[in-house]
Tab-separated table of C-alpha atoms in Angstrom:
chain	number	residue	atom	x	y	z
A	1	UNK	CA	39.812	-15.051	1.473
A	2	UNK	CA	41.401	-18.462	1.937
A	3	UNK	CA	40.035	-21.672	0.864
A	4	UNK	CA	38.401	-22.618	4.174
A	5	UNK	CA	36.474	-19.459	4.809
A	6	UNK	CA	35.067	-20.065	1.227
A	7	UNK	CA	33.652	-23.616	2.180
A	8	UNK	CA	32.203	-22.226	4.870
A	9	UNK	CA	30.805	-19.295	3.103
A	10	UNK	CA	29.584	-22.009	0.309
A	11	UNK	CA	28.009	-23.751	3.292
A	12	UNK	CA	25.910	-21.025	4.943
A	13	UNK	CA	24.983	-19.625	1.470
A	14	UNK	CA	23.478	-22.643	0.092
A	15	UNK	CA	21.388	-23.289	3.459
A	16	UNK	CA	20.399	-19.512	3.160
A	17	UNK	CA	18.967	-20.437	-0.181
A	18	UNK	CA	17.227	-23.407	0.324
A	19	UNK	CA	15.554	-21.677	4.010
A	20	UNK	CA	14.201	-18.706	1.495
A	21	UNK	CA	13.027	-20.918	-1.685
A	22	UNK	CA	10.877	-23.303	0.684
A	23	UNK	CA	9.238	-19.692	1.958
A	24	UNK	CA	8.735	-18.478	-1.138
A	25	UNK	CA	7.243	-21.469	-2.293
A	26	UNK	CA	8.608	-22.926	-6.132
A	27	UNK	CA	6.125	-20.731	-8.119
A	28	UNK	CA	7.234	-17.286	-6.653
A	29	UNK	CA	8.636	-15.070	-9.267
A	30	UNK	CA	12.120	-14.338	-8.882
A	31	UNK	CA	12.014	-10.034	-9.320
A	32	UNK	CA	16.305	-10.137	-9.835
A	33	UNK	CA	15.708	-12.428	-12.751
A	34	UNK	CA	12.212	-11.873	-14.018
A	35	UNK	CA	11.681	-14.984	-16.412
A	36	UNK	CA	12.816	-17.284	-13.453
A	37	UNK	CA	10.524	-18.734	-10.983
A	38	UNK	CA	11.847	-20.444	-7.586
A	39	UNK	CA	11.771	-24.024	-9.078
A	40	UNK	CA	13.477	-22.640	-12.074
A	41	UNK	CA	16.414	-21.310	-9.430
A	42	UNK	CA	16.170	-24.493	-7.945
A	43	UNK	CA	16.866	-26.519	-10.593
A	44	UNK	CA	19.930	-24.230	-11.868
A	45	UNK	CA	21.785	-23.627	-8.870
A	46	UNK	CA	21.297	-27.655	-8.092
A	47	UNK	CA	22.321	-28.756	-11.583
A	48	UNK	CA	25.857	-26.950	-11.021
A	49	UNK	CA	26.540	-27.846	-7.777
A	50	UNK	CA	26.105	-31.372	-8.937
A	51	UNK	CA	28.431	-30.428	-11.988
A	52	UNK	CA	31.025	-29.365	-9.460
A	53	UNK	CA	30.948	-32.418	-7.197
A	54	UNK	CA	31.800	-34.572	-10.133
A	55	UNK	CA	34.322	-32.413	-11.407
A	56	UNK	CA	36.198	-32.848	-7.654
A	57	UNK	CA	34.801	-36.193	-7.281
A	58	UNK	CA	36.171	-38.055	-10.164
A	59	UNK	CA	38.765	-35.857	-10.609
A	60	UNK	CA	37.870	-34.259	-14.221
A	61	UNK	CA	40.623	-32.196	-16.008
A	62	UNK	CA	38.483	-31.625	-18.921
A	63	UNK	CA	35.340	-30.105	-19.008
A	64	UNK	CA	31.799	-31.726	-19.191
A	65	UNK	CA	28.330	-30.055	-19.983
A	66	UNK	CA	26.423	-29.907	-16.583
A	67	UNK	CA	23.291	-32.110	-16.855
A	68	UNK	CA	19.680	-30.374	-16.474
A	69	UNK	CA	16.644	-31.680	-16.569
A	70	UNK	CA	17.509	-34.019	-13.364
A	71	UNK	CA	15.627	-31.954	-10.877
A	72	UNK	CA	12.594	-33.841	-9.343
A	73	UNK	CA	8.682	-32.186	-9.112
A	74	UNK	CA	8.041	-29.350	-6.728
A	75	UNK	CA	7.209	-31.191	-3.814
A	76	UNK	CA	10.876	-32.963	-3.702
A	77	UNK	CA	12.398	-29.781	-5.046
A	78	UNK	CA	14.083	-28.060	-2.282
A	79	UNK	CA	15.204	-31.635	-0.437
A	80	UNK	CA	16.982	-32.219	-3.985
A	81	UNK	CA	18.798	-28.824	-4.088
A	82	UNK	CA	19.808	-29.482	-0.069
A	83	UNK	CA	21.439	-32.580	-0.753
A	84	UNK	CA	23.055	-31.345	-3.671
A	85	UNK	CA	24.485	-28.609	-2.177
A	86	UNK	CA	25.641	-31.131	1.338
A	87	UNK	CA	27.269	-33.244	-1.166
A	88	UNK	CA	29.213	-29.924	-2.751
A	89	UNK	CA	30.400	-29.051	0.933
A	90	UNK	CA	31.458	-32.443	1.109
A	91	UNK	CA	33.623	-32.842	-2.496
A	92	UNK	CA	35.362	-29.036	-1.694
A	93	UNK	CA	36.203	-30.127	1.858
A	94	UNK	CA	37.274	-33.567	0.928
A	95	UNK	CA	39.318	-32.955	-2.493
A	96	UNK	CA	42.937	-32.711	-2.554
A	97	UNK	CA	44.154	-29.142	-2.930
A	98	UNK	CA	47.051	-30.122	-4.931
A	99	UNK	CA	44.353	-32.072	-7.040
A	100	UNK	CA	44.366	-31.004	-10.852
A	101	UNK	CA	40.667	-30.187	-12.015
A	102	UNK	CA	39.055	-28.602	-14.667
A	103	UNK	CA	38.746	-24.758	-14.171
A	104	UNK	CA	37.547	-22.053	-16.431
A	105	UNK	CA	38.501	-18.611	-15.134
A	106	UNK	CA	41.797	-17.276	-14.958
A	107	UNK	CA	43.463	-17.889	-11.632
A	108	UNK	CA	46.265	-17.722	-9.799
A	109	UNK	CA	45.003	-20.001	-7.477
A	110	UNK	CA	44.865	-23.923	-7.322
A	111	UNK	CA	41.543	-25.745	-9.016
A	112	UNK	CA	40.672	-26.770	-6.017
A	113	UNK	CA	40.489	-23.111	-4.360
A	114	UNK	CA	39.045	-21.488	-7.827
A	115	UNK	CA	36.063	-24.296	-7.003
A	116	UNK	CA	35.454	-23.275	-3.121
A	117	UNK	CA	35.379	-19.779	-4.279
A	118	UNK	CA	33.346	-19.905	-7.497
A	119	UNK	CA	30.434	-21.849	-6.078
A	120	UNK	CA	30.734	-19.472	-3.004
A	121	UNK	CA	29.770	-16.594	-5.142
A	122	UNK	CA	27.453	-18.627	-7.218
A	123	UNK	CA	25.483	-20.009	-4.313
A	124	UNK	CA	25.815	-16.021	-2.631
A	125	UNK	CA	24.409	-14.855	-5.661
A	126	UNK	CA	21.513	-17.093	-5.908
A	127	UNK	CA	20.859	-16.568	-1.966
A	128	UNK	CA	20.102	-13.227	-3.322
A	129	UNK	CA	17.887	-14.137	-5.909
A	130	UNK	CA	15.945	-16.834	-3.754
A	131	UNK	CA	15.539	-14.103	-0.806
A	132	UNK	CA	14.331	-11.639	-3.467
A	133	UNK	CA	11.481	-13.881	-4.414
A	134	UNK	CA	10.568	-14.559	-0.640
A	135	UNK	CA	10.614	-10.705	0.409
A	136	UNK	CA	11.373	-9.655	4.085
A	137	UNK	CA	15.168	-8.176	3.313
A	138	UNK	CA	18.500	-9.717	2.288
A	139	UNK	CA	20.947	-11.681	4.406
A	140	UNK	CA	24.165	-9.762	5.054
A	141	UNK	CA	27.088	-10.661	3.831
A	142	UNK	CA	31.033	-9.365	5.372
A	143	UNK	CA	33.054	-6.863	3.352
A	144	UNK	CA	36.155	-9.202	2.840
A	145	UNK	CA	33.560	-11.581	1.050
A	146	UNK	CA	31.947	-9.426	-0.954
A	147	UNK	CA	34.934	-7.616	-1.943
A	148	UNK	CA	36.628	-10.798	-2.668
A	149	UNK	CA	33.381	-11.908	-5.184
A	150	UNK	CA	34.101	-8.521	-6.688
A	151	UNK	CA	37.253	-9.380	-7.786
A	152	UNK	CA	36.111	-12.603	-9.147
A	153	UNK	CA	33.955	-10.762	-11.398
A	154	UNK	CA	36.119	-8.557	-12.761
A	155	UNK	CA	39.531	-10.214	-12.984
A	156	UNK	CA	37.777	-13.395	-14.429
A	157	UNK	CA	34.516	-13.221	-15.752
A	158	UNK	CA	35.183	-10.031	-17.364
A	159	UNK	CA	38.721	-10.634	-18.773
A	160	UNK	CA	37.238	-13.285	-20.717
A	161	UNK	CA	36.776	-12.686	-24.765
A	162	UNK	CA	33.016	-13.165	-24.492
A	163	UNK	CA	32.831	-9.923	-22.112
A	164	UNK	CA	30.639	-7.076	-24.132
A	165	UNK	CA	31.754	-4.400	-22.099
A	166	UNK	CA	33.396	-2.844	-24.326
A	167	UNK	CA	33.873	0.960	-26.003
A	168	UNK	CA	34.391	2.261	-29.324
A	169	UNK	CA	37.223	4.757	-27.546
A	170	UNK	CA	38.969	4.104	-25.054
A	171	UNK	CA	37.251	4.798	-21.814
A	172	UNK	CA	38.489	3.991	-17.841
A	173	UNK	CA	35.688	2.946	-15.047
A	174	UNK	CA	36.811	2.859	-11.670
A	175	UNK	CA	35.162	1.109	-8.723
A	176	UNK	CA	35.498	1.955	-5.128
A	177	UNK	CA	34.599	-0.262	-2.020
A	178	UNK	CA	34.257	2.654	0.620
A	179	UNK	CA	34.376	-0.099	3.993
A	180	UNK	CA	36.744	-2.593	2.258
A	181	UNK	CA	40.191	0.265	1.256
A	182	UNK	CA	39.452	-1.753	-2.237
A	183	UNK	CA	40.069	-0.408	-5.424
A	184	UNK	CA	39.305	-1.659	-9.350
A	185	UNK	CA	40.359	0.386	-12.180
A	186	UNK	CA	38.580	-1.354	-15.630
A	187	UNK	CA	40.079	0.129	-19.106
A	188	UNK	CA	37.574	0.249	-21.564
A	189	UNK	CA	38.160	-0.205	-25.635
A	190	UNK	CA	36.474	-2.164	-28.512
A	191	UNK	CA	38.845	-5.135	-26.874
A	192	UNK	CA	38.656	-7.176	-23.536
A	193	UNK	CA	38.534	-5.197	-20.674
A	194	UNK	CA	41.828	-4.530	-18.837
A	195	UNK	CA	41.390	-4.775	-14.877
A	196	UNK	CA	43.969	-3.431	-12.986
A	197	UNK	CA	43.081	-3.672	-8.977
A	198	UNK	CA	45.090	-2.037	-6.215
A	199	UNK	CA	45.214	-0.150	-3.274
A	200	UNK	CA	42.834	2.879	-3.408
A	201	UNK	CA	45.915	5.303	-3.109
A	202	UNK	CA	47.308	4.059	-6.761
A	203	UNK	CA	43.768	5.517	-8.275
A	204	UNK	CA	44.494	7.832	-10.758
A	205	UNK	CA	42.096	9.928	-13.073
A	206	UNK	CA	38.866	7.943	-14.298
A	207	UNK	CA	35.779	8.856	-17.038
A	208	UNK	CA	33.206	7.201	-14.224
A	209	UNK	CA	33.638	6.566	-10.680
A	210	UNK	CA	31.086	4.339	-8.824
A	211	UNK	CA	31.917	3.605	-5.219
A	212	UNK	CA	29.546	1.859	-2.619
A	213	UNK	CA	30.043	-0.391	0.491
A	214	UNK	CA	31.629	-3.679	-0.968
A	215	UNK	CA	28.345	-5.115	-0.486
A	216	UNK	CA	26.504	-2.518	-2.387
A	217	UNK	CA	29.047	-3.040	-5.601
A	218	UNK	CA	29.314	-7.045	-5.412
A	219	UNK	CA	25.020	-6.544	-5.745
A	220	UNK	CA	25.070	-4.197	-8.427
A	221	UNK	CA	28.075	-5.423	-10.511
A	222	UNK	CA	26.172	-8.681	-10.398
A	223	UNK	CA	22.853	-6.211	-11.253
A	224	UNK	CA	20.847	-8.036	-7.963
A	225	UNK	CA	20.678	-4.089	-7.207
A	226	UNK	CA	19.814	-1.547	-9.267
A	227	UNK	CA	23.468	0.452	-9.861
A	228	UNK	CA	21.855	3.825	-9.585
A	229	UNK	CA	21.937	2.853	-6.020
A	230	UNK	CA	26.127	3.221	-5.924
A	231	UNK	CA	27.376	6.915	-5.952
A	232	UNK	CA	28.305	7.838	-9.488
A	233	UNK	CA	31.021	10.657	-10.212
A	234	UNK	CA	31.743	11.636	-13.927
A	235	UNK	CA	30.494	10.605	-16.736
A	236	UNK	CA	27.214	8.079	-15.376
A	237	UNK	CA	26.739	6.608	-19.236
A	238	UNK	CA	29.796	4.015	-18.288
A	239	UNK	CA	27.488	2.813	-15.087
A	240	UNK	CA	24.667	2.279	-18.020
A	241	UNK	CA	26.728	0.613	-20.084
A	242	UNK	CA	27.800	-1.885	-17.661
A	243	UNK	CA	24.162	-2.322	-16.585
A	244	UNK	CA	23.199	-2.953	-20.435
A	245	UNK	CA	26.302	-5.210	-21.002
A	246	UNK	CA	27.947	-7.385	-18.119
A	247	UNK	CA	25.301	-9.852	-17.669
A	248	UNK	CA	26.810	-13.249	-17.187
């Protein structure tokens, strides 16, 4: 997905968000992260969006510790996230795309993309978690996006040293988005994971397949869906071990 269509993603995600929390109300438990209530979302989610805009605002090429504990009382609670988030539109829309900025995932592509698309998938993400706590279903979202937050996930977050999914032999999980022709093939040792995406016609043998609609594996990757939900083929204790391991 290009830069633009991640804005806008960004955009409709974080107004998604705010519509549920206000339903749910700030003391609704959120059931995708149990020891979180709405307020506690809240605060999070507005925290780094504020972190963002002053990485893109002032132009930071080293990083700074977001800030919590700025988030008013409940009754000014959602306003604050809402104008948080309008000012995060604002800096990704704004910023130069050429612009150097701090970034911490690998990435091919410029800071100023890696931003749009990380706080896409961070705001998507929390969506998730705020509609979870108000009930009545999930919003959609399109294949290309979540397929697209897929690969975030695995060729960044879990190419990282701090990833713990990891095997004492060498093991291969392979992930299959059935509606998006999208293929991940994850090698699995005592050492970071190796991520090799591609075409599904390059699959070759794997211990574990799990396949799903893109949505389906972007919300269970992320565990906002319980992964017994995907189809499993071979050897299911590789879909328990990422459930056990990949939290963020």
């Amino acid at each position: 997905m290009d830069t633009a269509e991640l804005i806008d993603a960004l955009d409709r995600e974080g107004r998604l968000m705010a519509d549920a929390a206000e339903q749910a109300g700030p003391d609704a438990q959120v059931p995708t992260c149990p020891e979180w209530r709405v307020r506690d979302l809240l605060a999070h989610t507005g925290m780094v969006h504020r972190w963002v805009t002053r990485t893109l605002t002032e132009g930071m090429t080293e990083p700074a510790r977001p800030q919590p504990g700025q988030e008013p009382g409940d009754a000014d609670l959602t306003p604050w996230f809402r104008e948080g988030h309008g000012a995060l539109v604002k800096a990704v829309t704004e910023a130069d795309p050429e612009g150097r900025y701090f970034t911490f995932l690998p990435t091919s592509r410029t800071p100023l993309a890696f931003w749009a698309r990380r706080q896409a998938h961070e705001t998507a993400i929390h969506r998730v978690d705020a509609e979870s706590a108000r009930g009545k279903g999930l919003s959609p979202v399109t294949p290309a996006f979540a397929a697209d937050g897929l690969d975030e996930l695995l060729t960044g977050f879990h190419t990282l040293e701090r990833s713990r999914v990891r095997t004492e032999a060498p093991r291969t999980l392979r992930l299959r988005a059935t509606d998006a022709e999208a293929v991940w093939t994850v090698r699995l040792s005592d050492d970071v994971p190796r991520v090799e995406p591609g075409d599904a016609g390059d699959a070759g043998d794997a211990d574990c397949e799990l396949s799903g609609s893109a949505e389906e594996l972007y919300l269970a990757l992320w565990n906002r869906l319980p992964i017994t939900e995907l189809r499993t083929t071979g050897d299911a204790s590789l879909a328990e071990l990422w459930r056990e391991r990949s939290a963020i």
